Amino acid sequence: MPRFKDFLELHFVIFLWGFTAILGKLISIPAVELVALRTLITALALGLLIYRRGTPFRLGRGTVLRIFSVGFLIAAHWILFFAAARVSSVSICLVGMATCSLWTALLEPLFSKSKVKPHEILLALLIILGLYIIFQHETEFNSMVGIGMAVTSALLASIFTIINSRLAKRFPSTTITCYEMAGACLGTVLFFPIYTAYFVESGTLNFSLTAMDWVYLLVLTLACTVYAYTAGVRLMQRISAYSMNLTVNLEPVYGIVLAWFIFDEGDKLSAGFYYGAGVILLSVFIYPVLDAYTERRNKLKQALPDKVVLGED
């Protein structure tokens, strides 16, 4: 039975997730170098946590390679995520990321070979409408590139989330994440030659961190990644999946509100952005409600007899 302090901690965890884009913009080094450091520190911290808890760490070679490949997806997801916040704004980045849950709803049937639910198609169209409204009003090139990056980042996040849901049934979640962070770090390092040759004017990597950069980076890795992840998994044992999903939808809201105060983004965005963001966030909040209603309705249909004959004793 969940306690009140469990819900308080859940909101704190979601607040930290919403704070991630803020920290990504505050840290001065480029997105690719940031992802390399974030994944390295997170992998080491999780490795230490696994060692202290005595969690099983050894997996088969084939399994490790598959998990490492998922790490490559995570690296691409985070690079696009942080780049989106810097190219445009934190608010635009988080609105694009809000499409993640519905990407998952549309893609998961392809992996599980189940039918797409009608309300998921309806909500996907609603999200497309919200994105269209934003594109119509945010005419600046950087804003359009930023939301494109964020939506692509959300797509990658939905793919590795679906894969992780299958892996978590077989292996400890902390072990999976440790290997994935190591794979993400490796994938980022392998991307360095292409990155420096085609995307960096100076042709060299930039790891020049200031003292405040190190503070922000440690908060990002230890608080927003290691703590928030392990706490989220622990809270899932007490709080229902429906409550978790409904509350997680507050992540972009927390992040956008923080961006208004920290970066004064409220005056920099058009009214069209808020209309489009409102449509997208509305669809994200409605999704778990409609999903729960549909599931109850299907269970009720299965419980009723196939034919009901009126007037029969």
Short mmCIF file of C-alpha atoms in Angstrom, two decimals:
data_model
loop_
_atom_site.label_atom_id
_atom_site.label_comp_id
_atom_site.label_asym_id
_atom_site.label_seq_id
_atom_site.Cartn_x
_atom_site.Cartn_y
_atom_site.Cartn_z
CA MET A 1 0.00 0.00 0.00
CA PRO A 2 1.60 3.31 -1.05
CA ARG A 3 2.23 5.89 1.64
CA PHE A 4 1.96 9.66 1.31
CA LYS A 5 5.74 10.03 1.42
CA ASP A 6 5.99 7.56 -1.52
CA PHE A 7 3.95 9.94 -3.67
CA LEU A 8 6.06 12.88 -2.48
CA GLU A 9 9.21 11.03 -3.48
CA LEU A 10 7.68 10.12 -6.84
CA HIS A 11 7.00 13.79 -7.57
CA PHE A 12 10.56 14.64 -6.51
CA VAL A 13 11.92 11.99 -8.90
CA ILE A 14 9.79 13.40 -11.75
CA PHE A 15 10.94 16.91 -10.84
CA LEU A 16 14.55 15.70 -11.22
CA TRP A 17 13.74 14.20 -14.63
CA GLY A 18 12.21 17.50 -15.69
CA PHE A 19 15.36 19.24 -14.42
CA THR A 20 17.57 17.18 -16.77
CA ALA A 21 17.11 19.45 -19.80
CA ILE A 22 17.81 22.49 -17.62
CA LEU A 23 21.13 21.03 -16.49
CA GLY A 24 21.98 20.01 -20.05
CA LYS A 25 21.65 23.63 -21.12
CA LEU A 26 23.51 25.03 -18.10
CA ILE A 27 26.59 22.83 -18.67
CA SER A 28 28.88 24.66 -21.09
CA ILE A 29 30.44 21.77 -23.05
CA PRO A 30 28.73 20.49 -26.24
CA ALA A 31 26.03 17.81 -26.16
CA VAL A 32 28.21 14.94 -27.48
CA GLU A 33 30.97 15.47 -24.91
CA LEU A 34 28.32 15.89 -22.20
CA VAL A 35 26.73 12.53 -23.06
CA ALA A 36 30.13 10.82 -23.00
CA LEU A 37 30.85 12.10 -19.48
CA ARG A 38 27.30 11.51 -18.22
CA THR A 39 27.22 7.89 -19.36
CA LEU A 40 30.75 7.18 -18.06
CA ILE A 41 30.07 8.55 -14.57
CA THR A 42 26.64 6.87 -14.44
CA ALA A 43 28.08 3.48 -15.48
CA LEU A 44 30.80 3.71 -12.82
CA ALA A 45 28.32 4.80 -10.13
CA LEU A 46 25.90 1.98 -10.99
CA GLY A 47 28.79 -0.50 -11.05
CA LEU A 48 29.71 0.55 -7.51
CA LEU A 49 26.05 0.29 -6.45
CA ILE A 50 25.79 -3.21 -7.92
CA TYR A 51 28.99 -4.27 -6.14
CA ARG A 52 27.80 -2.99 -2.76
CA ARG A 53 24.36 -4.59 -3.11
CA GLY A 54 25.75 -7.88 -4.43
CA THR A 55 23.45 -7.75 -7.48
CA PRO A 56 24.29 -10.37 -10.17
CA PHE A 57 26.47 -8.72 -12.80
CA ARG A 58 27.65 -11.45 -15.15
CA LEU A 59 25.53 -12.02 -18.26
CA GLY A 60 26.12 -14.07 -21.39
CA ARG A 61 28.31 -12.57 -24.11
CA GLY A 62 25.44 -12.42 -26.60
CA THR A 63 23.18 -10.73 -24.04
CA VAL A 64 25.86 -8.14 -23.21
CA LEU A 65 26.27 -7.30 -26.90
CA ARG A 66 22.51 -6.83 -27.29
CA ILE A 67 22.37 -4.58 -24.25
CA PHE A 68 25.37 -2.60 -25.53
CA SER A 69 23.50 -2.04 -28.79
CA VAL A 70 20.59 -0.60 -26.79
CA GLY A 71 23.15 1.71 -25.20
CA PHE A 72 23.96 3.07 -28.67
CA LEU A 73 20.28 4.07 -29.01
CA ILE A 74 20.40 5.76 -25.61
CA ALA A 75 23.50 7.72 -26.65
CA ALA A 76 21.76 8.98 -29.80
CA HIS A 77 18.64 9.80 -27.75
CA TRP A 78 20.57 11.89 -25.21
CA ILE A 79 22.70 13.67 -27.81
CA LEU A 80 19.57 14.76 -29.68
CA PHE A 81 17.83 15.63 -26.39
CA PHE A 82 20.56 17.97 -25.15
CA ALA A 83 21.19 19.38 -28.62
CA ALA A 84 17.47 20.19 -28.98
CA ALA A 85 17.50 22.18 -25.73
CA ARG A 86 20.52 24.18 -26.89
CA VAL A 87 19.49 24.74 -30.50
CA SER A 88 16.01 25.99 -29.55
CA SER A 89 14.85 26.11 -25.93
CA VAL A 90 14.21 23.81 -23.00
CA SER A 91 10.45 24.27 -23.38
CA ILE A 92 10.44 23.23 -27.05
CA CYS A 93 12.70 20.28 -26.24
CA LEU A 94 10.39 19.02 -23.48
CA VAL A 95 7.24 19.41 -25.57
CA GLY A 96 8.86 17.27 -28.28
CA MET A 97 9.85 14.71 -25.64
CA ALA A 98 6.25 14.60 -24.41
CA THR A 99 5.47 12.50 -27.51
CA CYS A 100 7.48 9.58 -26.06
CA SER A 101 4.57 7.79 -24.35
CA LEU A 102 2.45 7.84 -27.49
CA TRP A 103 5.37 6.73 -29.67
CA THR A 104 5.60 3.77 -27.30
CA ALA A 105 1.86 3.12 -27.59
CA LEU A 106 2.12 3.03 -31.39
CA LEU A 107 5.36 1.04 -31.63
CA GLU A 108 4.81 -1.56 -28.91
CA PRO A 109 2.19 -3.49 -30.95
CA LEU A 110 4.84 -3.96 -33.67
CA PHE A 111 7.11 -5.69 -31.15
CA SER A 112 4.39 -7.68 -29.39
CA LYS A 113 2.33 -8.31 -32.56
CA SER A 114 -0.83 -7.01 -30.89
CA LYS A 115 -3.48 -4.70 -32.31
CA VAL A 116 -3.18 -0.92 -32.15
CA LYS A 117 -5.93 0.51 -29.96
CA PRO A 118 -8.28 3.04 -31.66
CA HIS A 119 -7.83 5.65 -28.93
CA GLU A 120 -4.05 5.49 -29.41
CA ILE A 121 -4.45 6.39 -33.09
CA LEU A 122 -6.77 9.25 -32.13
CA LEU A 123 -4.30 10.63 -29.59
CA ALA A 124 -1.42 10.27 -32.04
CA LEU A 125 -3.35 12.41 -34.51
CA LEU A 126 -3.98 14.92 -31.73
CA ILE A 127 -0.24 15.13 -31.06
CA ILE A 128 0.43 15.66 -34.77
CA LEU A 129 -2.09 18.52 -34.64
CA GLY A 130 -0.24 20.04 -31.68
CA LEU A 131 3.10 19.79 -33.48
CA TYR A 132 1.55 21.34 -36.60
CA ILE A 133 0.30 24.32 -34.56
CA ILE A 134 3.78 24.84 -33.11
CA PHE A 135 5.45 24.62 -36.54
CA GLN A 136 2.94 27.11 -37.94
CA HIS A 137 3.76 29.74 -35.32
CA GLU A 138 7.39 29.03 -34.43
CA THR A 139 8.84 30.24 -37.73
CA GLU A 140 12.43 30.48 -36.52
CA PHE A 141 14.65 27.80 -38.08
CA ASN A 142 16.26 26.91 -34.74
CA SER A 143 12.87 26.23 -33.15
CA MET A 144 11.86 23.91 -35.98
CA VAL A 145 15.19 22.05 -35.86
CA GLY A 146 14.94 21.80 -32.06
CA ILE A 147 11.49 20.25 -31.99
CA GLY A 148 12.47 17.89 -34.83
CA MET A 149 15.46 16.73 -32.76
CA ALA A 150 13.29 16.35 -29.65
CA VAL A 151 10.61 14.30 -31.41
CA THR A 152 13.32 12.03 -32.91
CA SER A 153 14.86 11.72 -29.45
CA ALA A 154 11.44 10.71 -28.08
CA LEU A 155 11.12 8.08 -30.83
CA LEU A 156 14.49 6.55 -29.87
CA ALA A 157 13.52 6.66 -26.18
CA SER A 158 10.31 4.76 -26.90
CA ILE A 159 12.22 2.06 -28.80
CA PHE A 160 14.75 1.36 -26.05
CA THR A 161 12.00 1.54 -23.41
CA ILE A 162 10.12 -1.25 -25.18
CA ILE A 163 13.31 -3.31 -25.45
CA ASN A 164 14.14 -2.67 -21.78
CA SER A 165 10.69 -3.83 -20.67
CA ARG A 166 11.54 -7.24 -22.16
CA LEU A 167 15.08 -7.37 -20.77
CA ALA A 168 13.90 -6.42 -17.27
CA LYS A 169 11.85 -9.61 -17.09
CA ARG A 170 15.05 -11.68 -17.37
CA PHE A 171 17.82 -9.66 -15.71
CA PRO A 172 18.27 -7.20 -12.78
CA SER A 173 17.33 -3.70 -13.91
CA THR A 174 20.41 -2.05 -12.37
CA THR A 175 22.69 -4.50 -14.20
CA ILE A 176 20.93 -3.80 -17.49
CA THR A 177 21.26 -0.04 -17.00
CA CYS A 178 24.94 -0.29 -16.06
CA TYR A 179 25.73 -2.18 -19.27
CA GLU A 180 23.55 0.21 -21.28
CA MET A 181 25.37 3.25 -19.89
CA ALA A 182 28.70 1.60 -20.74
CA GLY A 183 27.38 0.89 -24.23
CA ALA A 184 26.13 4.47 -24.58
CA CYS A 185 29.56 5.76 -23.54
CA LEU A 186 31.27 3.45 -26.05
CA GLY A 187 28.84 4.46 -28.80
CA THR A 188 29.52 8.13 -28.12
CA VAL A 189 33.29 7.57 -28.20
CA LEU A 190 32.99 5.70 -31.52
CA PHE A 191 31.04 8.68 -32.87
CA PHE A 192 33.87 11.10 -31.97
CA PRO A 193 35.79 10.82 -35.31
CA ILE A 194 32.67 11.58 -37.38
CA TYR A 195 31.62 14.28 -34.94
CA THR A 196 34.96 16.13 -35.00
CA ALA A 197 35.31 15.78 -38.78
CA TYR A 198 31.86 17.02 -39.81
CA PHE A 199 30.17 18.78 -36.88
CA VAL A 200 32.93 20.67 -35.05
CA GLU A 201 34.53 23.70 -36.69
CA SER A 202 37.75 23.43 -34.69
CA GLY A 203 37.97 19.67 -35.28
CA THR A 204 38.72 19.01 -31.60
CA LEU A 205 36.66 17.84 -28.64
CA ASN A 206 35.78 20.23 -25.84
CA PHE A 207 35.95 18.84 -22.31
CA SER A 208 36.79 22.18 -20.67
CA LEU A 209 34.54 22.05 -17.63
CA THR A 210 34.29 24.91 -15.17
CA ALA A 211 33.79 24.37 -11.44
CA MET A 212 30.02 24.96 -11.82
CA ASP A 213 29.95 22.60 -14.81
CA TRP A 214 31.25 19.83 -12.55
CA VAL A 215 28.56 20.61 -9.96
CA TYR A 216 25.82 20.50 -12.60
CA LEU A 217 27.29 17.33 -14.13
CA LEU A 218 27.37 15.49 -10.80
CA VAL A 219 23.78 16.53 -10.08
CA LEU A 220 22.81 15.33 -13.56
CA THR A 221 24.51 11.93 -13.20
CA LEU A 222 24.09 11.10 -9.52
CA ALA A 223 20.77 12.77 -8.69
CA CYS A 224 18.86 12.88 -12.00
CA THR A 225 20.11 9.54 -13.32
CA VAL A 226 21.39 7.13 -10.65
CA TYR A 227 19.15 8.16 -7.73
CA ALA A 228 16.06 8.98 -9.83
CA TYR A 229 16.30 5.69 -11.71
CA THR A 230 16.78 3.44 -8.66
CA ALA A 231 14.11 5.33 -6.69
CA GLY A 232 11.68 5.03 -9.62
CA VAL A 233 12.18 1.25 -9.75
CA ARG A 234 11.71 1.00 -5.95
CA LEU A 235 8.52 3.09 -6.04
CA MET A 236 7.05 0.83 -8.74
CA GLN A 237 6.87 -1.88 -6.07
CA ARG A 238 4.40 0.24 -4.04
CA ILE A 239 2.62 2.50 -6.55
CA SER A 240 0.43 1.12 -9.35
CA ALA A 241 1.60 1.36 -12.95
CA TYR A 242 -1.39 3.58 -13.78
CA SER A 243 -0.51 6.08 -11.04
CA MET A 244 3.13 6.03 -12.11
CA ASN A 245 2.33 6.69 -15.78
CA LEU A 246 -0.17 9.44 -14.94
CA THR A 247 2.31 11.22 -12.66
CA VAL A 248 5.27 10.86 -15.04
CA ASN A 249 3.29 12.97 -17.51
CA LEU A 250 4.09 15.95 -15.26
CA GLU A 251 7.77 15.77 -16.29
CA PRO A 252 7.50 18.22 -19.22
CA VAL A 253 5.28 20.50 -17.13
CA TYR A 254 7.86 20.72 -14.34
CA GLY A 255 10.65 21.27 -16.87
CA ILE A 256 8.82 24.01 -18.77
CA VAL A 257 7.94 25.86 -15.55
CA LEU A 258 11.59 25.66 -14.44
CA ALA A 259 12.72 26.98 -17.84
CA TRP A 260 10.38 29.97 -17.48
CA PHE A 261 12.06 30.94 -14.19
CA ILE A 262 15.69 30.03 -14.96
CA PHE A 263 15.97 31.07 -18.63
CA ASP A 264 13.00 33.48 -18.82
CA GLU A 265 11.63 31.48 -21.78
CA GLY A 266 8.04 32.60 -21.23
CA ASP A 267 8.61 35.86 -23.17
CA LYS A 268 10.59 34.21 -25.95
CA LEU A 269 7.90 31.78 -27.15
CA SER A 270 4.91 32.58 -29.32
CA ALA A 271 1.26 32.11 -28.35
CA GLY A 272 1.12 29.33 -30.97
CA PHE A 273 3.71 27.38 -29.00
CA TYR A 274 1.48 27.39 -25.93
CA TYR A 275 -1.58 26.35 -27.95
CA GLY A 276 0.31 23.47 -29.57
CA ALA A 277 2.00 22.48 -26.30
CA GLY A 278 -1.39 22.50 -24.59
CA VAL A 279 -2.82 20.11 -27.20
CA ILE A 280 0.17 17.76 -26.85
CA LEU A 281 0.15 17.77 -23.04
CA LEU A 282 -3.62 17.27 -23.01
CA SER A 283 -3.25 14.16 -25.19
CA VAL A 284 -0.46 12.84 -22.94
CA PHE A 285 -2.60 13.28 -19.82
CA ILE A 286 -5.69 11.78 -21.47
CA TYR A 287 -3.85 8.67 -22.70
CA PRO A 288 -3.60 6.71 -19.40
CA VAL A 289 -7.21 7.62 -18.55
CA LEU A 290 -8.53 6.32 -21.88
CA ASP A 291 -6.25 3.28 -21.69
CA ALA A 292 -7.54 2.34 -18.23
CA TYR A 293 -11.16 2.88 -19.35
CA THR A 294 -10.66 0.71 -22.46
CA GLU A 295 -9.03 -2.04 -20.41
CA ARG A 296 -11.91 -2.09 -17.89
CA ARG A 297 -14.44 -2.14 -20.70
CA ASN A 298 -12.72 -5.09 -22.41
CA LYS A 299 -12.59 -7.03 -19.13
CA LEU A 300 -16.31 -6.35 -18.60
CA LYS A 301 -17.12 -7.65 -22.09
CA GLN A 302 -15.12 -10.81 -21.45
CA ALA A 303 -16.91 -11.36 -18.13
CA LEU A 304 -20.40 -11.11 -19.71
CA PRO A 305 -21.90 -14.14 -21.51
CA ASP A 306 -21.77 -14.06 -25.30
CA LYS A 307 -25.56 -13.92 -25.56
CA VAL A 308 -28.10 -12.52 -23.13
CA VAL A 309 -31.64 -13.73 -23.71
CA LEU A 310 -34.15 -11.26 -22.30
CA GLY A 311 -37.24 -12.55 -20.49
CA GLU A 312 -35.72 -15.99 -19.84
CA ASP A 313 -35.74 -17.37 -16.26
#
